[in-house]
Structures are given as structure tokens and as C-alpha cells.
Amino acid sequence: FSGPFTDVVTTNLKLRNPSDRKVCFKVKTTAPRRYCVRPNSGIIDPGSSVIVSVMLQPFDYDPNEKSKHKFMVQTTYAPPNITDMEAVWKEAKPDELMDSKLRCVFEMPNENDKLNDIDASKPAPVLNTSKQDGPMPKPHSVSLNDTETRKLVEECKRLQAEIMKLTDENRHLRDEGLRLRKVAHSDKSGSPTALALRDNGSNSLPSLLVVIAAIFIGFFLGKFIL
């Protein structure tokens, strides 16, 4: 029997007759005032079964008190042309009776089971406004990140194109500087000062590329960090 025991608790007992003869049964209990048994006696046809309802009356449950309640199901073959059930049990011989004993067990649901039952019976909770405000911006923030990413990719492509362009110009100017340097060496009348100026002009371009690359890297990292 499963509690709480503040109301009637019903347990069904199924009796089956596996023989080829009619069987009389009777259900007894050690606490007749605490239980209501329906039906408490009867006849079961061969190969048939019957459901007996055992109803425990409400009581104050004490978990420290051990249950001593027991049930006994007595059976015997029904005589032919049976008319009086009481006479059958009075006239039955002990070796003609078969009995089965059952001990009552009381179980009280624990607190976790109660909480699970309450949670299962409740409808799904609706999130309040404060909870909705938290998760809702996530899709929006994701879309903003995607937009920023696309902008950064486009900006990277543009800066890479400019760097490639400047690299080509630097290569062209460097080649031009080498050519002028060769001309200067071959031309003894060339001025050393002019050659130095040409070298400084050609050497300043790599520094310009380094500055542009540093700006590009800082811009790229700044976008992702912010």
C-alpha cells in the first residue's frame, strides 16, 4: 500500500484458477477493522480469474511502526451442486485446504518523489521578462558579429590590395634605384650627395610598408577585441 494514508488506499489482488475444477476461495486478514475486501469469498471457474479489491482505511501512519498486518487466501475444490458457502468451509478437511499468506507493506513516498510529482503535474513555466531579456539579445549580437566580420574581411582585402600595390611600387623604385646607382658608379662625374639621396628615398619605402602593416594589424585586432 502506497501512502499518504489520509484517504482510502486500494490494492488489487488477482486470483487465478489453473485447475480443471471449480475452486472456492476466501480472503482473511489479521486486521479486519482496517481493511475492506470485495469480494471476500466466491467461486472461480476452471482457467478463470477474479480480481479482489483490498481497501485500506485511512489512519495515522507511523514510519517507525512495523506492519504486522497479514492476509491469507484459502482455497478448496468446490463440491458438486454447491448451495451453501459457509457449509463448504465448515465441512472442509484440513488436507483439502490450500492457503497462501501475504504480508502487508506500507510505503510512504519520499520528499524527492513528491517534488517530482509536483513538477510533473505543473505546466511548463513561462519565462518572465527579466529572463527573456537575457537570452534574447544573443541572436542580435551574433548578427552584429557577422556583419562586423564581413566588414573586416572586406577591409583586410582592401588593405592587402594596397600593400601589394605599394610593394610593387617599392620593387619598381628599388630597381630604379639600383639602375641609377649603376649609372652613378659608371658616371664619375656624378655627385655623392645625389646618390645618398637616392639611397635614402629607396630605403624609406620599406619603413613605410612596416608602418602600414602595423596599422593594419592594430586595426584588425582592435575590431575583434572591441
PDB file of C-alpha atoms in Angstrom:
ATOM      1  CA  PHE A   1       0.000   0.000   0.000  1.00  0.00           C
ATOM      2  CA  SER A   2       1.424   3.382  -1.066  1.00  0.00           C
ATOM      3  CA  GLY A   3       0.729   6.459   1.062  1.00  0.00           C
ATOM      4  CA  PRO A   4      -0.191   9.038   2.016  1.00  0.00           C
ATOM      5  CA  PHE A   5      -2.796   7.237   4.087  1.00  0.00           C
ATOM      6  CA  THR A   6      -5.112  10.176   4.658  1.00  0.00           C
ATOM      7  CA  ASP A   7      -7.606   8.565   2.277  1.00  0.00           C
ATOM      8  CA  VAL A   8      -8.646   5.039   1.278  1.00  0.00           C
ATOM      9  CA  VAL A   9      -5.820   3.189  -0.495  1.00  0.00           C
ATOM     10  CA  THR A  10      -6.870   0.308  -2.751  1.00  0.00           C
ATOM     11  CA  THR A  11      -4.737  -2.612  -3.902  1.00  0.00           C
ATOM     12  CA  ASN A  12      -5.980  -5.307  -6.262  1.00  0.00           C
ATOM     13  CA  LEU A  13      -5.316  -8.986  -5.721  1.00  0.00           C
ATOM     14  CA  LYS A  14      -5.708 -11.293  -8.732  1.00  0.00           C
ATOM     15  CA  LEU A  15      -6.663 -14.908  -8.073  1.00  0.00           C
ATOM     16  CA  ARG A  16      -6.451 -17.416 -10.911  1.00  0.00           C
ATOM     17  CA  ASN A  17      -7.705 -21.000 -11.027  1.00  0.00           C
ATOM     18  CA  PRO A  18      -5.277 -23.088 -13.162  1.00  0.00           C
ATOM     19  CA  SER A  19      -7.111 -26.372 -12.478  1.00  0.00           C
ATOM     20  CA  ASP A  20      -9.915 -28.045 -14.402  1.00  0.00           C
ATOM     21  CA  ARG A  21     -12.331 -27.891 -11.443  1.00  0.00           C
ATOM     22  CA  LYS A  22     -14.207 -25.081  -9.742  1.00  0.00           C
ATOM     23  CA  VAL A  23     -12.390 -23.626  -6.762  1.00  0.00           C
ATOM     24  CA  CYS A  24     -13.829 -21.855  -3.735  1.00  0.00           C
ATOM     25  CA  PHE A  25     -11.777 -19.045  -2.203  1.00  0.00           C
ATOM     26  CA  LYS A  26     -11.940 -16.946   0.920  1.00  0.00           C
ATOM     27  CA  VAL A  27      -9.783 -13.965   1.947  1.00  0.00           C
ATOM     28  CA  LYS A  28      -8.948 -13.430   5.622  1.00  0.00           C
ATOM     29  CA  THR A  29      -6.945 -10.713   7.392  1.00  0.00           C
ATOM     30  CA  THR A  30      -5.441 -10.223  10.833  1.00  0.00           C
ATOM     31  CA  ALA A  31      -6.870  -6.656  10.961  1.00  0.00           C
ATOM     32  CA  PRO A  32     -10.475  -6.883   9.709  1.00  0.00           C
ATOM     33  CA  ARG A  33     -11.349  -3.399  11.020  1.00  0.00           C
ATOM     34  CA  ARG A  34      -8.629  -1.771   8.941  1.00  0.00           C
ATOM     35  CA  TYR A  35      -9.477  -3.370   5.606  1.00  0.00           C
ATOM     36  CA  CYS A  36     -12.484  -3.775   3.364  1.00  0.00           C
ATOM     37  CA  VAL A  37     -12.247  -6.767   0.976  1.00  0.00           C
ATOM     38  CA  ARG A  38     -14.588  -7.082  -2.025  1.00  0.00           C
ATOM     39  CA  PRO A  39     -15.352  -9.882  -2.743  1.00  0.00           C
ATOM     40  CA  ASN A  40     -14.012 -11.672   0.315  1.00  0.00           C
ATOM     41  CA  SER A  41     -15.172 -15.093  -0.940  1.00  0.00           C
ATOM     42  CA  GLY A  42     -16.523 -16.751  -4.041  1.00  0.00           C
ATOM     43  CA  ILE A  43     -16.063 -19.400  -6.723  1.00  0.00           C
ATOM     44  CA  ILE A  44     -13.570 -19.352  -9.595  1.00  0.00           C
ATOM     45  CA  ASP A  45     -14.319 -21.389 -12.701  1.00  0.00           C
ATOM     46  CA  PRO A  46     -11.597 -23.564 -14.272  1.00  0.00           C
ATOM     47  CA  GLY A  47      -8.987 -21.467 -16.087  1.00  0.00           C
ATOM     48  CA  SER A  48     -10.646 -18.234 -14.940  1.00  0.00           C
ATOM     49  CA  SER A  49      -9.521 -15.491 -12.599  1.00  0.00           C
ATOM     50  CA  VAL A  50     -11.086 -12.941 -10.282  1.00  0.00           C
ATOM     51  CA  ILE A  51      -9.941  -9.532  -9.024  1.00  0.00           C
ATOM     52  CA  VAL A  52     -10.228  -8.923  -5.296  1.00  0.00           C
ATOM     53  CA  SER A  53     -10.063  -5.286  -4.163  1.00  0.00           C
ATOM     54  CA  VAL A  54      -8.407  -4.726  -0.796  1.00  0.00           C
ATOM     55  CA  MET A  55      -9.185  -1.245   0.562  1.00  0.00           C
ATOM     56  CA  LEU A  56      -7.089   0.121   3.420  1.00  0.00           C
ATOM     57  CA  GLN A  57      -8.957   2.604   5.585  1.00  0.00           C
ATOM     58  CA  PRO A  58      -7.345   5.978   6.449  1.00  0.00           C
ATOM     59  CA  PHE A  59      -5.071   6.009   9.512  1.00  0.00           C
ATOM     60  CA  ASP A  60      -2.192   7.927  11.091  1.00  0.00           C
ATOM     61  CA  TYR A  61       0.917   6.473   9.537  1.00  0.00           C
ATOM     62  CA  ASP A  62       3.975   5.995  11.746  1.00  0.00           C
ATOM     63  CA  PRO A  63       7.135   5.102   9.740  1.00  0.00           C
ATOM     64  CA  ASN A  64       8.771   3.679  12.882  1.00  0.00           C
ATOM     65  CA  GLU A  65       5.955   1.208  13.437  1.00  0.00           C
ATOM     66  CA  LYS A  66       6.441  -2.095  11.641  1.00  0.00           C
ATOM     67  CA  SER A  67       3.394  -3.520   9.931  1.00  0.00           C
ATOM     68  CA  LYS A  68       2.133  -6.798  11.358  1.00  0.00           C
ATOM     69  CA  HIS A  69      -0.943  -7.000   9.153  1.00  0.00           C
ATOM     70  CA  LYS A  70      -1.274 -10.183   7.123  1.00  0.00           C
ATOM     71  CA  PHE A  71      -3.708 -11.671   4.647  1.00  0.00           C
ATOM     72  CA  MET A  72      -4.462 -15.301   3.975  1.00  0.00           C
ATOM     73  CA  VAL A  73      -6.162 -16.639   0.863  1.00  0.00           C
ATOM     74  CA  GLN A  74      -7.751 -20.037   1.435  1.00  0.00           C
ATOM     75  CA  THR A  75      -8.886 -22.228  -1.450  1.00  0.00           C
ATOM     76  CA  THR A  76     -10.517 -25.609  -1.845  1.00  0.00           C
ATOM     77  CA  TYR A  77     -12.177 -27.519  -4.640  1.00  0.00           C
ATOM     78  CA  ALA A  78     -15.856 -26.753  -4.839  1.00  0.00           C
ATOM     79  CA  PRO A  79     -18.159 -29.743  -4.282  1.00  0.00           C
ATOM     80  CA  PRO A  80     -20.748 -30.504  -6.973  1.00  0.00           C
ATOM     81  CA  ASN A  81     -24.111 -28.755  -6.654  1.00  0.00           C
ATOM     82  CA  ILE A  82     -22.788 -26.251  -4.099  1.00  0.00           C
ATOM     83  CA  THR A  83     -25.511 -24.220  -2.351  1.00  0.00           C
ATOM     84  CA  ASP A  84     -24.029 -23.040   0.951  1.00  0.00           C
ATOM     85  CA  MET A  85     -20.550 -21.480   1.006  1.00  0.00           C
ATOM     86  CA  GLU A  86     -20.355 -21.440   4.788  1.00  0.00           C
ATOM     87  CA  ALA A  87     -21.054 -25.140   4.901  1.00  0.00           C
ATOM     88  CA  VAL A  88     -18.238 -25.781   2.445  1.00  0.00           C
ATOM     89  CA  TRP A  89     -15.657 -24.195   4.754  1.00  0.00           C
ATOM     90  CA  LYS A  90     -17.066 -25.816   7.858  1.00  0.00           C
ATOM     91  CA  GLU A  91     -17.096 -29.290   6.332  1.00  0.00           C
ATOM     92  CA  ALA A  92     -13.739 -28.979   4.505  1.00  0.00           C
ATOM     93  CA  LYS A  93     -10.981 -31.194   5.843  1.00  0.00           C
ATOM     94  CA  PRO A  94      -7.562 -29.646   6.612  1.00  0.00           C
ATOM     95  CA  ASP A  95      -5.834 -31.695   3.922  1.00  0.00           C
ATOM     96  CA  GLU A  96      -8.333 -30.346   1.360  1.00  0.00           C
ATOM     97  CA  LEU A  97      -7.450 -26.696   2.069  1.00  0.00           C
ATOM     98  CA  MET A  98      -4.676 -24.713   0.439  1.00  0.00           C
ATOM     99  CA  ASP A  99      -3.663 -21.310   1.743  1.00  0.00           C
ATOM    100  CA  SER A 100      -1.322 -18.504   0.715  1.00  0.00           C
ATOM    101  CA  LYS A 101      -0.153 -15.872   3.185  1.00  0.00           C
ATOM    102  CA  LEU A 102       0.662 -12.284   2.292  1.00  0.00           C
ATOM    103  CA  ARG A 103       2.267  -9.636   4.484  1.00  0.00           C
ATOM    104  CA  CYS A 104       1.178  -6.016   4.142  1.00  0.00           C
ATOM    105  CA  VAL A 105       3.814  -3.423   3.341  1.00  0.00           C
ATOM    106  CA  PHE A 106       3.243   0.321   3.761  1.00  0.00           C
ATOM    107  CA  GLU A 107       5.311   2.673   1.624  1.00  0.00           C
ATOM    108  CA  MET A 108       5.429   6.429   2.047  1.00  0.00           C
ATOM    109  CA  PRO A 109       6.739   8.476  -0.906  1.00  0.00           C
ATOM    110  CA  ASN A 110       9.892  10.385  -0.021  1.00  0.00           C
ATOM    111  CA  GLU A 111      10.334  14.108  -0.465  1.00  0.00           C
ATOM    112  CA  ASN A 112      12.117  13.765  -3.821  1.00  0.00           C
ATOM    113  CA  ASP A 113       9.234  11.736  -5.244  1.00  0.00           C
ATOM    114  CA  LYS A 114       6.785  14.370  -4.028  1.00  0.00           C
ATOM    115  CA  LEU A 115       8.755  17.144  -5.689  1.00  0.00           C
ATOM    116  CA  ASN A 116       8.988  15.169  -8.931  1.00  0.00           C
ATOM    117  CA  ASP A 117       5.253  14.534  -8.917  1.00  0.00           C
ATOM    118  CA  ILE A 118       4.540  18.212  -8.286  1.00  0.00           C
ATOM    119  CA  ASP A 119       6.917  19.314 -11.041  1.00  0.00           C
ATOM    120  CA  ALA A 120       5.435  16.798 -13.475  1.00  0.00           C
ATOM    121  CA  SER A 121       1.888  17.977 -12.748  1.00  0.00           C
ATOM    122  CA  LYS A 122       2.757  21.638 -13.248  1.00  0.00           C
ATOM    123  CA  PRO A 123       2.656  23.128 -16.750  1.00  0.00           C
ATOM    124  CA  ALA A 124       5.860  24.313 -18.313  1.00  0.00           C
ATOM    125  CA  PRO A 125       6.793  27.628 -16.680  1.00  0.00           C
ATOM    126  CA  VAL A 126       6.694  30.771 -18.768  1.00  0.00           C
ATOM    127  CA  LEU A 127       9.891  32.768 -18.643  1.00  0.00           C
ATOM    128  CA  ASN A 128       9.480  36.181 -17.092  1.00  0.00           C
ATOM    129  CA  THR A 129      10.614  39.420 -18.679  1.00  0.00           C
ATOM    130  CA  SER A 130      13.963  39.516 -16.926  1.00  0.00           C
ATOM    131  CA  LYS A 131      14.863  36.039 -18.162  1.00  0.00           C
ATOM    132  CA  GLN A 132      13.703  36.812 -21.669  1.00  0.00           C
ATOM    133  CA  ASP A 133      15.777  39.974 -21.802  1.00  0.00           C
ATOM    134  CA  GLY A 134      18.899  37.940 -21.081  1.00  0.00           C
ATOM    135  CA  PRO A 135      18.874  35.312 -23.837  1.00  0.00           C
ATOM    136  CA  MET A 136      17.056  37.396 -26.484  1.00  0.00           C
ATOM    137  CA  PRO A 137      19.954  39.685 -27.465  1.00  0.00           C
ATOM    138  CA  LYS A 138      22.084  36.660 -28.346  1.00  0.00           C
ATOM    139  CA  PRO A 139      20.801  36.250 -31.918  1.00  0.00           C
ATOM    140  CA  HIS A 140      21.111  40.010 -32.411  1.00  0.00           C
ATOM    141  CA  SER A 141      24.682  40.043 -31.143  1.00  0.00           C
ATOM    142  CA  VAL A 142      25.528  37.132 -33.412  1.00  0.00           C
ATOM    143  CA  SER A 143      24.209  39.015 -36.448  1.00  0.00           C
ATOM    144  CA  LEU A 144      26.229  42.075 -35.477  1.00  0.00           C
ATOM    145  CA  ASN A 145      29.355  39.943 -35.184  1.00  0.00           C
ATOM    146  CA  ASP A 146      28.708  38.507 -38.639  1.00  0.00           C
ATOM    147  CA  THR A 147      28.285  41.996 -40.075  1.00  0.00           C
ATOM    148  CA  GLU A 148      31.462  43.193 -38.409  1.00  0.00           C
ATOM    149  CA  THR A 149      33.301  40.127 -39.654  1.00  0.00           C
ATOM    150  CA  ARG A 150      32.224  40.808 -43.227  1.00  0.00           C
ATOM    151  CA  LYS A 151      33.345  44.427 -42.900  1.00  0.00           C
ATOM    152  CA  LEU A 152      36.697  43.352 -41.503  1.00  0.00           C
ATOM    153  CA  VAL A 153      37.191  40.838 -44.304  1.00  0.00           C
ATOM    154  CA  GLU A 154      36.460  43.500 -46.904  1.00  0.00           C
ATOM    155  CA  GLU A 155      38.767  45.948 -45.127  1.00  0.00           C
ATOM    156  CA  CYS A 156      41.504  43.288 -44.995  1.00  0.00           C
ATOM    157  CA  LYS A 157      41.158  42.651 -48.710  1.00  0.00           C
ATOM    158  CA  ARG A 158      41.358  46.353 -49.438  1.00  0.00           C
ATOM    159  CA  LEU A 159      44.430  46.829 -47.239  1.00  0.00           C
ATOM    160  CA  GLN A 160      46.078  43.757 -48.729  1.00  0.00           C
ATOM    161  CA  ALA A 161      45.499  45.161 -52.193  1.00  0.00           C
ATOM    162  CA  GLU A 162      47.044  48.466 -51.156  1.00  0.00           C
ATOM    163  CA  ILE A 163      50.024  46.675 -49.592  1.00  0.00           C
ATOM    164  CA  MET A 164      50.540  44.656 -52.778  1.00  0.00           C
ATOM    165  CA  LYS A 165      50.332  47.848 -54.802  1.00  0.00           C
ATOM    166  CA  LEU A 166      52.847  49.582 -52.546  1.00  0.00           C
ATOM    167  CA  THR A 167      55.070  46.506 -52.674  1.00  0.00           C
ATOM    168  CA  ASP A 168      55.077  46.611 -56.461  1.00  0.00           C
ATOM    169  CA  GLU A 169      55.837  50.323 -56.409  1.00  0.00           C
ATOM    170  CA  ASN A 170      58.625  49.737 -53.891  1.00  0.00           C
ATOM    171  CA  ARG A 171      60.071  46.972 -56.062  1.00  0.00           C
ATOM    172  CA  HIS A 172      59.884  49.237 -59.092  1.00  0.00           C
ATOM    173  CA  LEU A 173      61.564  52.097 -57.235  1.00  0.00           C
ATOM    174  CA  ARG A 174      64.212  49.777 -55.823  1.00  0.00           C
ATOM    175  CA  ASP A 175      65.005  48.513 -59.293  1.00  0.00           C
ATOM    176  CA  GLU A 176      65.116  52.094 -60.477  1.00  0.00           C
ATOM    177  CA  GLY A 177      67.450  52.963 -57.575  1.00  0.00           C
ATOM    178  CA  LEU A 178      69.766  50.070 -58.478  1.00  0.00           C
ATOM    179  CA  ARG A 179      69.799  51.211 -62.084  1.00  0.00           C
ATOM    180  CA  LEU A 180      70.618  54.799 -61.052  1.00  0.00           C
ATOM    181  CA  ARG A 181      73.285  53.517 -58.690  1.00  0.00           C
ATOM    182  CA  LYS A 182      74.930  51.632 -61.521  1.00  0.00           C
ATOM    183  CA  VAL A 183      74.718  54.710 -63.680  1.00  0.00           C
ATOM    184  CA  ALA A 184      76.255  56.755 -60.857  1.00  0.00           C
ATOM    185  CA  HIS A 185      79.145  54.354 -60.472  1.00  0.00           C
ATOM    186  CA  SER A 186      79.752  54.417 -64.167  1.00  0.00           C
ATOM    187  CA  ASP A 187      79.409  58.184 -64.236  1.00  0.00           C
ATOM    188  CA  LYS A 188      82.421  59.522 -62.403  1.00  0.00           C
ATOM    189  CA  SER A 189      81.094  62.998 -62.609  1.00  0.00           C
ATOM    190  CA  GLY A 190      78.014  62.016 -60.513  1.00  0.00           C
ATOM    191  CA  SER A 191      77.569  63.676 -57.162  1.00  0.00           C
ATOM    192  CA  PRO A 192      77.932  61.555 -53.975  1.00  0.00           C
ATOM    193  CA  THR A 193      75.228  63.621 -52.342  1.00  0.00           C
ATOM    194  CA  ALA A 194      72.731  62.804 -55.062  1.00  0.00           C
ATOM    195  CA  LEU A 195      73.486  59.104 -54.724  1.00  0.00           C
ATOM    196  CA  ALA A 196      72.897  59.289 -50.957  1.00  0.00           C
ATOM    197  CA  LEU A 197      69.562  60.976 -51.510  1.00  0.00           C
ATOM    198  CA  ARG A 198      68.531  58.246 -53.926  1.00  0.00           C
ATOM    199  CA  ASP A 199      69.504  55.572 -51.378  1.00  0.00           C
ATOM    200  CA  ASN A 200      67.557  57.302 -48.614  1.00  0.00           C
ATOM    201  CA  GLY A 201      64.498  57.536 -50.852  1.00  0.00           C
ATOM    202  CA  SER A 202      64.633  53.859 -51.719  1.00  0.00           C
ATOM    203  CA  ASN A 203      65.274  52.797 -48.088  1.00  0.00           C
ATOM    204  CA  SER A 204      62.332  54.844 -46.741  1.00  0.00           C
ATOM    205  CA  LEU A 205      59.808  52.752 -48.663  1.00  0.00           C
ATOM    206  CA  PRO A 206      60.289  49.519 -46.623  1.00  0.00           C
ATOM    207  CA  SER A 207      59.802  51.585 -43.466  1.00  0.00           C
ATOM    208  CA  LEU A 208      56.557  52.918 -44.924  1.00  0.00           C
ATOM    209  CA  LEU A 209      55.394  49.347 -45.571  1.00  0.00           C
ATOM    210  CA  VAL A 210      56.199  48.361 -41.973  1.00  0.00           C
ATOM    211  CA  VAL A 211      54.119  51.280 -40.660  1.00  0.00           C
ATOM    212  CA  ILE A 212      51.189  50.386 -42.922  1.00  0.00           C
ATOM    213  CA  ALA A 213      51.370  46.711 -41.883  1.00  0.00           C
ATOM    214  CA  ALA A 214      51.414  47.740 -38.187  1.00  0.00           C
ATOM    215  CA  ILE A 215      48.346  49.959 -38.726  1.00  0.00           C
ATOM    216  CA  PHE A 216      46.546  47.121 -40.497  1.00  0.00           C
ATOM    217  CA  ILE A 217      47.322  44.583 -37.725  1.00  0.00           C
ATOM    218  CA  GLY A 218      46.288  47.022 -34.983  1.00  0.00           C
ATOM    219  CA  PHE A 219      43.036  47.845 -36.805  1.00  0.00           C
ATOM    220  CA  PHE A 220      42.243  44.159 -37.330  1.00  0.00           C
ATOM    221  CA  LEU A 221      42.952  43.165 -33.700  1.00  0.00           C
ATOM    222  CA  GLY A 222      41.117  46.207 -32.359  1.00  0.00           C
ATOM    223  CA  LYS A 223      37.973  45.278 -34.281  1.00  0.00           C
ATOM    224  CA  PHE A 224      37.895  41.740 -32.852  1.00  0.00           C
ATOM    225  CA  ILE A 225      38.775  42.768 -29.299  1.00  0.00           C
ATOM    226  CA  LEU A 226      36.181  45.576 -29.108  1.00  0.00           C
TER     227      LEU A 226
END
